[in-house]
Short mmCIF file of C-alpha atoms in Angstrom, two decimals:
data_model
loop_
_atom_site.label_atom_id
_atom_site.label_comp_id
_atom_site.label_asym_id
_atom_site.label_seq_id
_atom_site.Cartn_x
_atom_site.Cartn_y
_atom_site.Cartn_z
CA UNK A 1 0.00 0.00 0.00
CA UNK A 2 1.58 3.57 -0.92
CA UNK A 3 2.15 5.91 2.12
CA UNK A 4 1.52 9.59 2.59
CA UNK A 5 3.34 11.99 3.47
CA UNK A 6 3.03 14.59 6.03
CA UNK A 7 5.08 18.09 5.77
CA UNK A 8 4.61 19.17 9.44
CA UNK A 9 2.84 22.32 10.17
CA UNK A 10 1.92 24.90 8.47
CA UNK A 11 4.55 27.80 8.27
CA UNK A 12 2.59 30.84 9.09
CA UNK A 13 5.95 33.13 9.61
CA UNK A 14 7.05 33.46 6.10
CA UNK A 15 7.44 31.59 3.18
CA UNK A 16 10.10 29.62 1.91
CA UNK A 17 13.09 31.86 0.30
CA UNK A 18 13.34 28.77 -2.56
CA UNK A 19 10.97 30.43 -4.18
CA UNK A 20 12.71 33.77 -4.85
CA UNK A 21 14.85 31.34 -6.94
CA UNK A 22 12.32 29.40 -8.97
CA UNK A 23 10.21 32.46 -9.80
CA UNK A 24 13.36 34.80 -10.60
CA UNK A 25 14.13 31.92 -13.64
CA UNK A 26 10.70 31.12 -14.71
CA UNK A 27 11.20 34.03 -17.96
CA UNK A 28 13.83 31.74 -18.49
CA UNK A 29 12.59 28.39 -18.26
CA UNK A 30 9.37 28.40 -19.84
CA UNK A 31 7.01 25.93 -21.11
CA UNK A 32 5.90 27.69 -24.41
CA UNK A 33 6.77 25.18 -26.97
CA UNK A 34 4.01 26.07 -29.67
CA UNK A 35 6.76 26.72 -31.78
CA UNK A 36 7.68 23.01 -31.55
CA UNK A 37 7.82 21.35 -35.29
CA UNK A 38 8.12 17.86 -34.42
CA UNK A 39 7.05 14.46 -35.13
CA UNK A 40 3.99 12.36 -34.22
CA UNK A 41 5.46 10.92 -31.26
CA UNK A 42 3.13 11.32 -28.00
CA UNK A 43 5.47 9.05 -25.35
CA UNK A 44 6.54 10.21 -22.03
CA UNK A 45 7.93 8.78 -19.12
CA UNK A 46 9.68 9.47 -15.87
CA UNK A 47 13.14 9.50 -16.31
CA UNK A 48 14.15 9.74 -12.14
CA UNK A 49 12.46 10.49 -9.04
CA UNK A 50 13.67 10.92 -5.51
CA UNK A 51 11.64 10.65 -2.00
CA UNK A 52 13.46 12.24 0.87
CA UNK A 53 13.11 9.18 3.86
CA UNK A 54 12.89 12.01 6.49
CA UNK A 55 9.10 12.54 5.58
CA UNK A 56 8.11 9.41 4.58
CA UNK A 57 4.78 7.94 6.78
CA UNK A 58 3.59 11.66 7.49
CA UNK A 59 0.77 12.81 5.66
CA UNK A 60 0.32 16.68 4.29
CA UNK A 61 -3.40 18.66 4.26
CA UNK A 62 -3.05 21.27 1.59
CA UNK A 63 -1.03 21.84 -1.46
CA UNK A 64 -0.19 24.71 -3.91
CA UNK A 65 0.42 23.50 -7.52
CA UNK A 66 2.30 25.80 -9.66
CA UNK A 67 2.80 25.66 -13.46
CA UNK A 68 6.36 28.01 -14.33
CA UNK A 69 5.42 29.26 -17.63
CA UNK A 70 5.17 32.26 -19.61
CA UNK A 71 1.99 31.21 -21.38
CA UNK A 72 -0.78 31.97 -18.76
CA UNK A 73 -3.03 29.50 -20.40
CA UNK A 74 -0.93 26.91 -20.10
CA UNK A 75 -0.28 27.50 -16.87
CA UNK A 76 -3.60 27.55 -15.56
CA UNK A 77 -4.62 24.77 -17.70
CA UNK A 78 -1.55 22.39 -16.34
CA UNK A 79 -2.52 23.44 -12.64
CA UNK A 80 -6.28 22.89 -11.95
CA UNK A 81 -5.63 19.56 -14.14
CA UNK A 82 -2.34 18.98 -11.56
CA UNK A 83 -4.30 19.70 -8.47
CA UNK A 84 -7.11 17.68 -9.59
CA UNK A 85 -5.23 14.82 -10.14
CA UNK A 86 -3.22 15.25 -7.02
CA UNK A 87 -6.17 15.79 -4.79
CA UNK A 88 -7.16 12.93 -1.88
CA UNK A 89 -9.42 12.45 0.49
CA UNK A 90 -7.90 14.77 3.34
CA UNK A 91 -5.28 17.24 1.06
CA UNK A 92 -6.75 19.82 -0.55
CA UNK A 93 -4.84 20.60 -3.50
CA UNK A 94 -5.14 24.64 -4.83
CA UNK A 95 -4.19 25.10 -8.27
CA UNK A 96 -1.79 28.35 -8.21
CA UNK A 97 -4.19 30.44 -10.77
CA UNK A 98 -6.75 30.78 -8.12
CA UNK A 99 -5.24 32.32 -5.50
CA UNK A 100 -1.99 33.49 -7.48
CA UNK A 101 -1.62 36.72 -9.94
CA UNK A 102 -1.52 36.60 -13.61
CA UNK A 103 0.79 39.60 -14.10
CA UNK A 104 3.12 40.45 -17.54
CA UNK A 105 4.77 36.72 -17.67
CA UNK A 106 8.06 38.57 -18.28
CA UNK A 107 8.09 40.66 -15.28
CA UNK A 108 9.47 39.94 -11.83
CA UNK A 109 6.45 38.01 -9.51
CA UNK A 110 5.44 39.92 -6.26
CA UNK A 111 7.71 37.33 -3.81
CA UNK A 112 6.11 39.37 -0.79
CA UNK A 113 2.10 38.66 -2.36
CA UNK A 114 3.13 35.09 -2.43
CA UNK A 115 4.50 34.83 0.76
CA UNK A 116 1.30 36.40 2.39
CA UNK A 117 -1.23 34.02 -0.02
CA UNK A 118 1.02 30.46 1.64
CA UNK A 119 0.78 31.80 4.58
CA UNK A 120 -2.76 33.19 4.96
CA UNK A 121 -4.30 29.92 3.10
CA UNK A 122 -2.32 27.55 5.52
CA UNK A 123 -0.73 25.94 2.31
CA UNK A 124 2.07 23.74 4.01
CA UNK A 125 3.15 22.29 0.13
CA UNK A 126 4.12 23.36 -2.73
CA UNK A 127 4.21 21.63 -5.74
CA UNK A 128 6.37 23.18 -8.57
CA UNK A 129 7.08 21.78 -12.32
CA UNK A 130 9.41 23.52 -15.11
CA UNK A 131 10.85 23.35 -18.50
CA UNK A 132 14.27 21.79 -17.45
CA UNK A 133 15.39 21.27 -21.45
CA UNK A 134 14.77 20.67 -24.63
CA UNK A 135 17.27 18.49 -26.91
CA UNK A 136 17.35 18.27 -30.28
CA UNK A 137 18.68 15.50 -32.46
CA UNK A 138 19.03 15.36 -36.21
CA UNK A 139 19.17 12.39 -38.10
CA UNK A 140 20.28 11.90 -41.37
CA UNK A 141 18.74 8.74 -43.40
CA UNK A 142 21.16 8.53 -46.32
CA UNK A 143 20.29 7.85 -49.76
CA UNK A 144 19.07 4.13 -51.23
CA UNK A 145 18.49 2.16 -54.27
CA UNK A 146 16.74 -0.84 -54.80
CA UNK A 147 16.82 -2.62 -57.75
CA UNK A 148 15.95 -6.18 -59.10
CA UNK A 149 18.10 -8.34 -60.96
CA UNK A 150 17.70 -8.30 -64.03
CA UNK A 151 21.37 -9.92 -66.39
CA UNK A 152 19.43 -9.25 -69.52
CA UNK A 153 21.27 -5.54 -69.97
CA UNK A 154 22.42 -6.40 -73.57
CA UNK A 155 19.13 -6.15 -75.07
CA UNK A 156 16.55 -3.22 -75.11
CA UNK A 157 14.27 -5.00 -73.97
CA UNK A 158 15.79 -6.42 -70.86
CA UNK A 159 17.63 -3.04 -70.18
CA UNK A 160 13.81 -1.15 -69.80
CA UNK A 161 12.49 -4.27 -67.67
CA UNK A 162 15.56 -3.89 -65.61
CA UNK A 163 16.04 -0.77 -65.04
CA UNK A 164 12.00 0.49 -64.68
CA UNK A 165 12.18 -1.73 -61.29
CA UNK A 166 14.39 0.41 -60.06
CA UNK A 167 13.43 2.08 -56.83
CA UNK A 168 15.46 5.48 -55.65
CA UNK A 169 15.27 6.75 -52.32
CA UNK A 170 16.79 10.22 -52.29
CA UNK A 171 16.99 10.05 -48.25
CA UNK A 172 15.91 12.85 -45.82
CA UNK A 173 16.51 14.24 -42.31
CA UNK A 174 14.39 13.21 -39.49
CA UNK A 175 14.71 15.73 -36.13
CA UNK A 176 13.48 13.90 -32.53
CA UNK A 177 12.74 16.53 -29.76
CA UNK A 178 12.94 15.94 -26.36
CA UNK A 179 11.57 18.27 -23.70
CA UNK A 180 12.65 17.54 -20.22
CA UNK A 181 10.67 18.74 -17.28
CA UNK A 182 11.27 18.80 -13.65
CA UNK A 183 8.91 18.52 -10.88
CA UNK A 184 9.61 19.42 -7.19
CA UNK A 185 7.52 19.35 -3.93
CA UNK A 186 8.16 21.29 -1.00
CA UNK A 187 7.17 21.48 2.46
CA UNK A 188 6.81 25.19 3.54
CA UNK A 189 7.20 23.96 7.17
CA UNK A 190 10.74 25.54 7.28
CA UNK A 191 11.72 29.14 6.36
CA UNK A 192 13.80 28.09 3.39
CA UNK A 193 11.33 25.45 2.32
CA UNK A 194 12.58 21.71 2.41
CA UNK A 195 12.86 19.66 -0.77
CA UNK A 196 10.40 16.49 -0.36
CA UNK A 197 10.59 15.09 -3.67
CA UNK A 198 11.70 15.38 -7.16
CA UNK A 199 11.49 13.70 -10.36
CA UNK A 200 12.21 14.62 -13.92
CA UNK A 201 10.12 13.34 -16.86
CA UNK A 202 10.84 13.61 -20.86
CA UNK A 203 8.14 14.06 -23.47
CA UNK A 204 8.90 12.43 -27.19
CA UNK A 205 8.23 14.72 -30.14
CA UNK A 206 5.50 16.57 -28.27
CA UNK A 207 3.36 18.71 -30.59
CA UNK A 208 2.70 21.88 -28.15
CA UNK A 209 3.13 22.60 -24.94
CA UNK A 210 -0.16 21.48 -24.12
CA UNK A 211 0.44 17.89 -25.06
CA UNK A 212 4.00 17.89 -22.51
CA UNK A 213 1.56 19.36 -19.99
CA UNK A 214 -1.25 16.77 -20.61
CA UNK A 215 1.05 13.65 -20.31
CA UNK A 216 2.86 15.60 -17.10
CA UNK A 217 -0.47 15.25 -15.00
CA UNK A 218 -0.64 11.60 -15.79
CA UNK A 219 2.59 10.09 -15.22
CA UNK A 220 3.74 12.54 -12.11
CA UNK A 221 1.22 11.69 -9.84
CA UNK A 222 0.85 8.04 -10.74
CA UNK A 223 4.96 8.03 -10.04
CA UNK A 224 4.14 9.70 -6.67
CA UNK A 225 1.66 7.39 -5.69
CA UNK A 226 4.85 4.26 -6.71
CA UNK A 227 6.97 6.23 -4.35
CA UNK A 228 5.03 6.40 -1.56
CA UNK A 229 4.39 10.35 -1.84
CA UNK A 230 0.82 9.91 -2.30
CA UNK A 231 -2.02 7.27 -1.61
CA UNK A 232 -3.54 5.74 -5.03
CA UNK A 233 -6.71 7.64 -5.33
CA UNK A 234 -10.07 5.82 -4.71
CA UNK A 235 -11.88 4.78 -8.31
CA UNK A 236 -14.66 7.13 -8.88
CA UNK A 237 -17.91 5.24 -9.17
#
């Protein structure tokens, strides 16, 4: 049976200072990928995840999701589809859009407004994913021709038959994307936050940002769930 986790109480001092860090980046690492050109592929999968032992067998009451992007609608899209997937009987999960400003994406966040909204909605997680990277590979598929054998190249006749069976293949370049996202969870029980868990998942050929977003919300919290992080959710009926 998975375990929960528990993050202590709920910080009502301050928030976390990791956050300056993540938000001060997000212009930086964001996940608008509409510009993406790639192939059909829809595959993703966790790549690695880590559970820190000191919280394990605690349970938590109330998370903050939060989507780092520049595109506001994926943002809000990726976290009320996080927190509803995250949710449990007992944890309330609050998708950052709701309580959260939607300022210019390229300007500085208001650190002290999201200090006050952790602290004055008793949120005592935070769960936070990113654009870690995006690699591309080019390959080359070289040139091929087929042909069938044919010895009859001294007449006319058997020249044409040979040589109309001939199949050319003038090659092309294929380019595979990967994007590369990481996902952390803090408890806001300490002043400079405390890491929880981690795990980093890569997305094959996505089409848009909102496909690496989709597949996110499926494989991170069934991965939490294998790690002990969360309790398998109860089948609706």
């Amino acid at each position: 049976m998975a375990r929960q986790v528990h993050f202590g109480p709920t910080n009502r001092h301050g928030v976390s200072r990791f956050l300056h860090g993540l938000f001060f980046r997000s212009t930086l690492f964001s996940m608008s990928l509409l510009a993406l050109t790639a192939a059909d592929g829809k595959s993703i999968k966790m790549v690695t995840s880590w559970f820190n032992p000191e919280y394990k067998e605690q349970t938590f009451h109330k998370i903050l999701v939060i989507g780092v992007a520049q595109n506001l609608k994926v943002r809000a899209d990726f976290e009320d589809e996080m927190a509803a997937q995250i949710a449990r009987p007992g944890i309330q999960t609050i998708p950052g859009n709701q309580i959260l400003l939607r300022p210019d994406p390229k300007a500085k966040p208001d650190l002290d407004y999201l200090r006050t909204q952790i602290r004055d909605n008793g949120i005592d997680a935070v769960v936070v994913s990113r654009l870690l990277k995006i690699d591309k590979k080019v390959t080359s598929i070289p040139s091929s021709t087929y042909i069938a054998p044919f010895p009859y190249y001294y007449s006319f006749y058997g020249y044409l038959g040979a040589v109309y069976l001939v199949i050319y293949d003038p090659g092309y370049t294929r380019e595979d994307v990967t994007v590369s996202v990481e996902t952390n969870v803090y408890a806001t029980s300490k002043p400079d936050g405390d890491l929880v868990w981690t795990g980093v998942s890569n997305s094959f050929n996505p089409k848009s940002a909102e496909k690496v977003a989709d597949g996110l919300v499926n494989v991170i919290p069934k991965q939490m769930e294998k790690d002990g992080l969360l309790a398998k959710k109860p089948a609706s009926n």
